Amino acid sequence: MPNFSLSDSVFRAACEQYATPFHLYDERGIRETARRLNRAFAWASDFREYFAVKALPTPAVLRLLRQEGCGLDCASYTELRLAEACGFTGDQVMFSANDVPAEEFAFARRIGATINLDDITHIPELRKNGGIPETVCLRFNPGGHFRVGNAIMGDPGDAKYGMTRPQLSEALATLKGYGVRRFGLHAFLSSNTTDESYFPALARLLFETGRELIAESGLTLAFINLSGGIGVPYRPGEPQANIEAIGEGVRLAYEEVLLANGITGVALKTELGRYMTAPHGWLVAHVTHEKRIYKHYLGLDASACDLMRPAMYGAYHHITIVGRQGEEEKVDVTGSLCENNDKFAVDRMLPRAEIGDILVIHDTGAHGLSMGYNYNGKLRCKEVLYREDGSYTLIRRAETPHDYFATLDMDPVWTRLNEEL
Ligand SMILES: *Cc1c(COP(=O)(O)O)cnc(C)c1O
């Protein structure tokens, strides 16, 4: 299994070039993960990973994924615009949106994106906004609990996404009447799972449902989209997803359900986000304050606005301190927001740190900066790419007060706000 971590000297050198805080992404790691995924599914006809843009919507990263053969999975007009501007068009773009404003279909159709319909009511909306294409994907929600063996892997019955099984049949009958000839099938039933049985079980469900729908509708099954959900080990010692075993498990299901029943030429797609980039990103910050009251706090120059997962989900992100090892003490690691959940770690044992130390928060390469926000007028940090040749490139600058004030341009104070003090 590969080790994705970078050495302390890489973080130190990055800090010499760029003021903290910043997210640092490792080009080599991202490329290697993309190649490994492509190899694991090389057996499939026309396999393509559509990277979930929301996980890391930065053009420099999207472009290097494009060089590795990936497409993009978009969920909004803005993401579609970004995809198009980065050179992704036609069958390199998947549009999977829930509760989507109808007008957004028109732009998705204009750039030739594959439309993944989340609901049966979207059919007339798509018809009016861009029209019904020859190939349409349907998002399936089987309801209840999604079980693999005795383990519950997800609760689709509680999820707002997708169509019921009867709705899939109804949707295809309607779409056929509108000229659809080929369909795809998609479902996302478990999140952040490293269990190697998830994708094979999901694939089997989708292959079997696809087979039924072919028989019912007489349409061609163009592809199965396994979506995202493969997880990464956020905690030291947690297992990595064995992508080769996952690819092999999906291949067996493909043979048993599709090929053995004479169904050939069905392409395979994924929309992984976390698996692709999470382990290849780090939020790099400085310790700026140390406070001892009822607990012991290390304050950083980063906040939950740069990385929301710990505050929002209580998510664990591993933390290391550059150049420090050995004797540990229990601390809370905080940002500066007036919100007591602005903590990157609670009661964490860390090596004894001092003000001025570089503190590194791991696995921030997906759903990191992109989930950030601007509470307390906090400005989101920059992004830096650690290149394969060992150099560093700024790929997104930090936000400025001008960015924060930009939406006030109808207000008389806007000019004042933009004057330099
Ligand atoms: C969020 C999302 C993904 C990616 O999820 P990960 O957990 O990052 O793999 C893929 N497809 C859709 C439709 C999504 O909403």
PDB file of N, CA and C in Angstrom, residues 337-406:
ATOM      1  N   LEU A 337     -12.785  31.575  15.094  1.00  0.00           N
ATOM      2  CA  LEU A 337     -14.200  31.943  14.964  1.00  0.00           C
ATOM      3  C   LEU A 337     -14.887  32.047  16.321  1.00  0.00           C
ATOM      4  N   CYS A 338     -15.900  32.888  16.379  1.00  0.00           N
ATOM      5  CA  CYS A 338     -16.730  32.993  17.581  1.00  0.00           C
ATOM      6  C   CYS A 338     -17.763  31.882  17.558  1.00  0.00           C
ATOM      7  N   GLU A 339     -17.282  30.689  17.501  1.00  0.00           N
ATOM      8  CA  GLU A 339     -18.107  29.476  17.476  1.00  0.00           C
ATOM      9  C   GLU A 339     -17.282  28.429  18.197  1.00  0.00           C
ATOM     10  N   ASN A 340     -17.825  27.836  19.228  1.00  0.00           N
ATOM     11  CA  ASN A 340     -17.006  26.896  20.000  1.00  0.00           C
ATOM     12  C   ASN A 340     -16.748  25.585  19.257  1.00  0.00           C
ATOM     13  N   ASN A 341     -17.395  25.412  18.082  1.00  0.00           N
ATOM     14  CA  ASN A 341     -17.070  24.209  17.305  1.00  0.00           C
ATOM     15  C   ASN A 341     -15.896  24.451  16.358  1.00  0.00           C
ATOM     16  N   ASP A 342     -15.312  25.646  16.397  1.00  0.00           N
ATOM     17  CA  ASP A 342     -14.157  25.918  15.539  1.00  0.00           C
ATOM     18  C   ASP A 342     -12.917  25.273  16.153  1.00  0.00           C
ATOM     19  N   LYS A 343     -12.912  23.950  16.096  1.00  0.00           N
ATOM     20  CA  LYS A 343     -11.815  23.159  16.672  1.00  0.00           C
ATOM     21  C   LYS A 343     -11.427  22.088  15.666  1.00  0.00           C
ATOM     22  N   PHE A 344     -10.177  22.059  15.305  1.00  0.00           N
ATOM     23  CA  PHE A 344      -9.683  21.034  14.385  1.00  0.00           C
ATOM     24  C   PHE A 344      -9.461  19.706  15.116  1.00  0.00           C
ATOM     25  N   ALA A 345      -9.313  19.792  16.419  1.00  0.00           N
ATOM     26  CA  ALA A 345      -9.162  18.578  17.217  1.00  0.00           C
ATOM     27  C   ALA A 345      -9.559  18.891  18.652  1.00  0.00           C
ATOM     28  N   VAL A 346     -10.149  17.920  19.308  1.00  0.00           N
ATOM     29  CA  VAL A 346     -10.572  18.063  20.710  1.00  0.00           C
ATOM     30  C   VAL A 346      -9.910  16.947  21.514  1.00  0.00           C
ATOM     31  N   ASP A 347      -9.293  17.321  22.636  1.00  0.00           N
ATOM     32  CA  ASP A 347      -8.633  16.340  23.512  1.00  0.00           C
ATOM     33  C   ASP A 347      -7.676  15.440  22.727  1.00  0.00           C
ATOM     34  N   ARG A 348      -6.881  16.063  21.877  1.00  0.00           N
ATOM     35  CA  ARG A 348      -5.943  15.306  21.044  1.00  0.00           C
ATOM     36  C   ARG A 348      -4.573  15.286  21.713  1.00  0.00           C
ATOM     37  N   MET A 349      -3.964  14.117  21.728  1.00  0.00           N
ATOM     38  CA  MET A 349      -2.592  14.016  22.230  1.00  0.00           C
ATOM     39  C   MET A 349      -1.646  14.436  21.103  1.00  0.00           C
ATOM     40  N   LEU A 350      -0.899  15.516  21.347  1.00  0.00           N
ATOM     41  CA  LEU A 350       0.050  16.003  20.331  1.00  0.00           C
ATOM     42  C   LEU A 350       1.390  16.275  20.997  1.00  0.00           C
ATOM     43  N   PRO A 351       2.457  16.168  20.222  1.00  0.00           N
ATOM     44  CA  PRO A 351       3.753  16.532  20.797  1.00  0.00           C
ATOM     45  C   PRO A 351       3.727  17.977  21.276  1.00  0.00           C
ATOM     46  N   ARG A 352       4.473  18.243  22.302  1.00  0.00           N
ATOM     47  CA  ARG A 352       4.508  19.586  22.889  1.00  0.00           C
ATOM     48  C   ARG A 352       4.882  20.611  21.819  1.00  0.00           C
ATOM     49  N   ALA A 353       3.988  21.593  21.591  1.00  0.00           N
ATOM     50  CA  ALA A 353       4.186  22.574  20.525  1.00  0.00           C
ATOM     51  C   ALA A 353       4.455  23.948  21.104  1.00  0.00           C
ATOM     52  N   GLU A 354       5.009  24.810  20.289  1.00  0.00           N
ATOM     53  CA  GLU A 354       5.238  26.190  20.706  1.00  0.00           C
ATOM     54  C   GLU A 354       4.691  27.137  19.672  1.00  0.00           C
ATOM     55  N   ILE A 355       4.429  28.358  20.114  1.00  0.00           N
ATOM     56  CA  ILE A 355       3.983  29.381  19.173  1.00  0.00           C
ATOM     57  C   ILE A 355       5.040  29.524  18.085  1.00  0.00           C
ATOM     58  N   GLY A 356       4.569  29.583  16.828  1.00  0.00           N
ATOM     59  CA  GLY A 356       5.501  29.679  15.700  1.00  0.00           C
ATOM     60  C   GLY A 356       5.729  28.344  15.024  1.00  0.00           C
ATOM     61  N   ASP A 357       5.305  27.253  15.657  1.00  0.00           N
ATOM     62  CA  ASP A 357       5.447  25.938  15.017  1.00  0.00           C
ATOM     63  C   ASP A 357       4.510  25.820  13.822  1.00  0.00           C
ATOM     64  N   ILE A 358       4.942  25.002  12.862  1.00  0.00           N
ATOM     65  CA  ILE A 358       4.077  24.700  11.710  1.00  0.00           C
ATOM     66  C   ILE A 358       3.256  23.470  12.061  1.00  0.00           C
ATOM     67  N   LEU A 359       1.934  23.624  11.984  1.00  0.00           N
ATOM     68  CA  LEU A 359       1.037  22.524  12.309  1.00  0.00           C
ATOM     69  C   LEU A 359       0.344  22.084  11.014  1.00  0.00           C
ATOM     70  N   VAL A 360       0.327  20.781  10.780  1.00  0.00           N
ATOM     71  CA  VAL A 360      -0.185  20.246   9.515  1.00  0.00           C
ATOM     72  C   VAL A 360      -1.417  19.382   9.787  1.00  0.00           C
ATOM     73  N   ILE A 361      -2.525  19.749   9.147  1.00  0.00           N
ATOM     74  CA  ILE A 361      -3.772  18.983   9.264  1.00  0.00           C
ATOM     75  C   ILE A 361      -3.891  18.133   8.001  1.00  0.00           C
ATOM     76  N   HIS A 362      -4.030  16.823   8.176  1.00  0.00           N
ATOM     77  CA  HIS A 362      -3.906  15.898   7.047  1.00  0.00           C
ATOM     78  C   HIS A 362      -5.241  15.642   6.340  1.00  0.00           C
ATOM     79  N   ASP A 363      -5.127  15.098   5.137  1.00  0.00           N
ATOM     80  CA  ASP A 363      -6.290  14.597   4.371  1.00  0.00           C
ATOM     81  C   ASP A 363      -7.320  15.683   4.087  1.00  0.00           C
ATOM     82  N   THR A 364      -6.836  16.850   3.673  1.00  0.00           N
ATOM     83  CA  THR A 364      -7.756  17.963   3.385  1.00  0.00           C
ATOM     84  C   THR A 364      -7.954  18.173   1.883  1.00  0.00           C
ATOM     85  N   GLY A 365      -7.517  17.193   1.072  1.00  0.00           N
ATOM     86  CA  GLY A 365      -7.566  17.384  -0.380  1.00  0.00           C
ATOM     87  C   GLY A 365      -8.942  17.213  -1.002  1.00  0.00           C
ATOM     88  N   ALA A 366      -9.950  16.809  -0.218  1.00  0.00           N
ATOM     89  CA  ALA A 366     -11.317  16.712  -0.754  1.00  0.00           C
ATOM     90  C   ALA A 366     -12.283  17.232   0.295  1.00  0.00           C
ATOM     91  N   HIS A 367     -13.296  17.967  -0.155  1.00  0.00           N
ATOM     92  CA  HIS A 367     -14.298  18.532   0.749  1.00  0.00           C
ATOM     93  C   HIS A 367     -13.601  19.353   1.842  1.00  0.00           C
ATOM     94  N   GLY A 368     -12.534  20.009   1.471  1.00  0.00           N
ATOM     95  CA  GLY A 368     -11.744  20.835   2.387  1.00  0.00           C
ATOM     96  C   GLY A 368     -12.094  22.297   2.146  1.00  0.00           C
ATOM     97  N   LEU A 369     -11.215  22.995   1.414  1.00  0.00           N
ATOM     98  CA  LEU A 369     -11.467  24.421   1.166  1.00  0.00           C
ATOM     99  C   LEU A 369     -12.816  24.641   0.491  1.00  0.00           C
ATOM    100  N   SER A 370     -13.209  23.689  -0.370  1.00  0.00           N
ATOM    101  CA  SER A 370     -14.438  23.886  -1.154  1.00  0.00           C
ATOM    102  C   SER A 370     -15.676  23.956  -0.277  1.00  0.00           C
ATOM    103  N   MET A 371     -15.609  23.412   0.925  1.00  0.00           N
ATOM    104  CA  MET A 371     -16.750  23.454   1.831  1.00  0.00           C
ATOM    105  C   MET A 371     -16.687  24.695   2.723  1.00  0.00           C
ATOM    106  N   GLY A 372     -15.631  25.476   2.560  1.00  0.00           N
ATOM    107  CA  GLY A 372     -15.382  26.607   3.446  1.00  0.00           C
ATOM    108  C   GLY A 372     -16.443  27.690   3.342  1.00  0.00           C
ATOM    109  N   TYR A 373     -16.382  28.613   4.244  1.00  0.00           N
ATOM    110  CA  TYR A 373     -17.384  29.668   4.298  1.00  0.00           C
ATOM    111  C   TYR A 373     -16.742  30.923   4.869  1.00  0.00           C
ATOM    112  N   ASN A 374     -17.545  31.935   5.122  1.00  0.00           N
ATOM    113  CA  ASN A 374     -16.993  33.248   5.456  1.00  0.00           C
ATOM    114  C   ASN A 374     -17.523  33.826   6.763  1.00  0.00           C
ATOM    115  N   TYR A 375     -17.935  32.959   7.663  1.00  0.00           N
ATOM    116  CA  TYR A 375     -18.475  33.429   8.931  1.00  0.00           C
ATOM    117  C   TYR A 375     -17.462  34.321   9.638  1.00  0.00           C
ATOM    118  N   ASN A 376     -17.960  35.291  10.402  1.00  0.00           N
ATOM    119  CA  ASN A 376     -17.076  36.219  11.124  1.00  0.00           C
ATOM    120  C   ASN A 376     -16.218  37.059  10.179  1.00  0.00           C
ATOM    121  N   GLY A 377     -16.607  37.147   8.895  1.00  0.00           N
ATOM    122  CA  GLY A 377     -15.770  37.900   7.962  1.00  0.00           C
ATOM    123  C   GLY A 377     -14.412  37.268   7.760  1.00  0.00           C
ATOM    124  N   LYS A 378     -14.349  35.960   8.004  1.00  0.00           N
ATOM    125  CA  LYS A 378     -13.067  35.266   7.815  1.00  0.00           C
ATOM    126  C   LYS A 378     -12.891  34.949   6.337  1.00  0.00           C
ATOM    127  N   LEU A 379     -11.713  35.114   5.869  1.00  0.00           N
ATOM    128  CA  LEU A 379     -11.423  34.955   4.446  1.00  0.00           C
ATOM    129  C   LEU A 379     -10.732  33.618   4.225  1.00  0.00           C
ATOM    130  N   ARG A 380     -11.205  32.916   3.222  1.00  0.00           N
ATOM    131  CA  ARG A 380     -10.650  31.574   2.986  1.00  0.00           C
ATOM    132  C   ARG A 380      -9.217  31.642   2.462  1.00  0.00           C
ATOM    133  N   CYS A 381      -8.454  30.619   2.785  1.00  0.00           N
ATOM    134  CA  CYS A 381      -7.008  30.644   2.542  1.00  0.00           C
ATOM    135  C   CYS A 381      -6.669  30.263   1.112  1.00  0.00           C
ATOM    136  N   LYS A 382      -5.393  30.315   0.800  1.00  0.00           N
ATOM    137  CA  LYS A 382      -4.889  30.012  -0.547  1.00  0.00           C
ATOM    138  C   LYS A 382      -4.667  28.514  -0.733  1.00  0.00           C
ATOM    139  N   GLU A 383      -4.385  28.139  -1.971  1.00  0.00           N
ATOM    140  CA  GLU A 383      -4.062  26.753  -2.298  1.00  0.00           C
ATOM    141  C   GLU A 383      -2.749  26.720  -3.070  1.00  0.00           C
ATOM    142  N   VAL A 384      -1.908  25.774  -2.715  1.00  0.00           N
ATOM    143  CA  VAL A 384      -0.582  25.645  -3.331  1.00  0.00           C
ATOM    144  C   VAL A 384      -0.428  24.215  -3.839  1.00  0.00           C
ATOM    145  N   LEU A 385       0.122  24.086  -5.034  1.00  0.00           N
ATOM    146  CA  LEU A 385       0.363  22.752  -5.604  1.00  0.00           C
ATOM    147  C   LEU A 385       1.846  22.410  -5.480  1.00  0.00           C
ATOM    148  N   TYR A 386       2.124  21.274  -4.860  1.00  0.00           N
ATOM    149  CA  TYR A 386       3.492  20.753  -4.776  1.00  0.00           C
ATOM    150  C   TYR A 386       3.711  19.900  -6.018  1.00  0.00           C
ATOM    151  N   ARG A 387       4.558  20.418  -6.906  1.00  0.00           N
ATOM    152  CA  ARG A 387       4.724  19.808  -8.222  1.00  0.00           C
ATOM    153  C   ARG A 387       5.598  18.562  -8.176  1.00  0.00           C
ATOM    154  N   GLU A 388       5.487  17.767  -9.214  1.00  0.00           N
ATOM    155  CA  GLU A 388       6.318  16.561  -9.285  1.00  0.00           C
ATOM    156  C   GLU A 388       7.802  16.905  -9.328  1.00  0.00           C
ATOM    157  N   ASP A 389       8.148  18.088  -9.857  1.00  0.00           N
ATOM    158  CA  ASP A 389       9.561  18.467  -9.931  1.00  0.00           C
ATOM    159  C   ASP A 389      10.053  19.106  -8.636  1.00  0.00           C
ATOM    160  N   GLY A 390       9.202  19.117  -7.597  1.00  0.00           N
ATOM    161  CA  GLY A 390       9.641  19.623  -6.297  1.00  0.00           C
ATOM    162  C   GLY A 390       9.397  21.112  -6.105  1.00  0.00           C
ATOM    163  N   SER A 391       8.823  21.775  -7.116  1.00  0.00           N
ATOM    164  CA  SER A 391       8.543  23.210  -6.955  1.00  0.00           C
ATOM    165  C   SER A 391       7.113  23.407  -6.439  1.00  0.00           C
ATOM    166  N   TYR A 392       6.818  24.642  -6.061  1.00  0.00           N
ATOM    167  CA  TYR A 392       5.502  24.973  -5.514  1.00  0.00           C
ATOM    168  C   TYR A 392       4.843  26.020  -6.410  1.00  0.00           C
ATOM    169  N   THR A 393       3.548  25.867  -6.668  1.00  0.00           N
ATOM    170  CA  THR A 393       2.821  26.844  -7.480  1.00  0.00           C
ATOM    171  C   THR A 393       1.562  27.280  -6.735  1.00  0.00           C
ATOM    172  N   LEU A 394       1.369  28.593  -6.679  1.00  0.00           N
ATOM    173  CA  LEU A 394       0.118  29.110  -6.116  1.00  0.00           C
ATOM    174  C   LEU A 394      -0.986  28.850  -7.136  1.00  0.00           C
ATOM    175  N   ILE A 395      -2.029  28.115  -6.747  1.00  0.00           N
ATOM    176  CA  ILE A 395      -3.100  27.787  -7.694  1.00  0.00           C
ATOM    177  C   ILE A 395      -4.428  28.451  -7.307  1.00  0.00           C
ATOM    178  N   ARG A 396      -4.486  29.052  -6.127  1.00  0.00           N
ATOM    179  CA  ARG A 396      -5.622  29.918  -5.760  1.00  0.00           C
ATOM    180  C   ARG A 396      -5.105  30.858  -4.676  1.00  0.00           C
ATOM    181  N   ARG A 397      -5.329  32.152  -4.871  1.00  0.00           N
ATOM    182  CA  ARG A 397      -4.892  33.097  -3.840  1.00  0.00           C
ATOM    183  C   ARG A 397      -5.876  33.079  -2.679  1.00  0.00           C
ATOM    184  N   ALA A 398      -5.437  33.636  -1.577  1.00  0.00           N
ATOM    185  CA  ALA A 398      -6.353  33.791  -0.446  1.00  0.00           C
ATOM    186  C   ALA A 398      -7.399  34.849  -0.790  1.00  0.00           C
ATOM    187  N   GLU A 399      -8.559  34.752  -0.177  1.00  0.00           N
ATOM    188  CA  GLU A 399      -9.569  35.789  -0.367  1.00  0.00           C
ATOM    189  C   GLU A 399      -9.103  37.086   0.288  1.00  0.00           C
ATOM    190  N   THR A 400      -9.610  38.189  -0.249  1.00  0.00           N
ATOM    191  CA  THR A 400      -9.291  39.509   0.299  1.00  0.00           C
ATOM    192  C   THR A 400     -10.595  40.149   0.784  1.00  0.00           C
ATOM    193  N   PRO A 401     -10.490  41.217   1.578  1.00  0.00           N
ATOM    194  CA  PRO A 401     -11.715  41.936   1.947  1.00  0.00           C
ATOM    195  C   PRO A 401     -12.511  42.379   0.713  1.00  0.00           C
ATOM    196  N   HIS A 402     -11.825  42.694  -0.380  1.00  0.00           N
ATOM    197  CA  HIS A 402     -12.547  43.086  -1.599  1.00  0.00           C
ATOM    198  C   HIS A 402     -13.484  41.975  -2.067  1.00  0.00           C
ATOM    199  N   ASP A 403     -12.999  40.742  -1.980  1.00  0.00           N
ATOM    200  CA  ASP A 403     -13.851  39.609  -2.370  1.00  0.00           C
ATOM    201  C   ASP A 403     -15.076  39.548  -1.466  1.00  0.00           C
ATOM    202  N   TYR A 404     -14.835  39.735  -0.196  1.00  0.00           N
ATOM    203  CA  TYR A 404     -15.918  39.631   0.794  1.00  0.00           C
ATOM    204  C   TYR A 404     -16.967  40.716   0.580  1.00  0.00           C
ATOM    205  N   PHE A 405     -16.503  41.917   0.194  1.00  0.00           N
ATOM    206  CA  PHE A 405     -17.424  43.049   0.044  1.00  0.00           C
ATOM    207  C   PHE A 405     -18.068  43.111  -1.339  1.00  0.00           C
ATOM    208  N   ALA A 406     -17.612  42.270  -2.271  1.00  0.00           N
ATOM    209  CA  ALA A 406     -18.001  42.430  -3.685  1.00  0.00           C
ATOM    210  C   ALA A 406     -19.509  42.404  -3.897  1.00  0.00           C
TER     211      ALA A 406
END
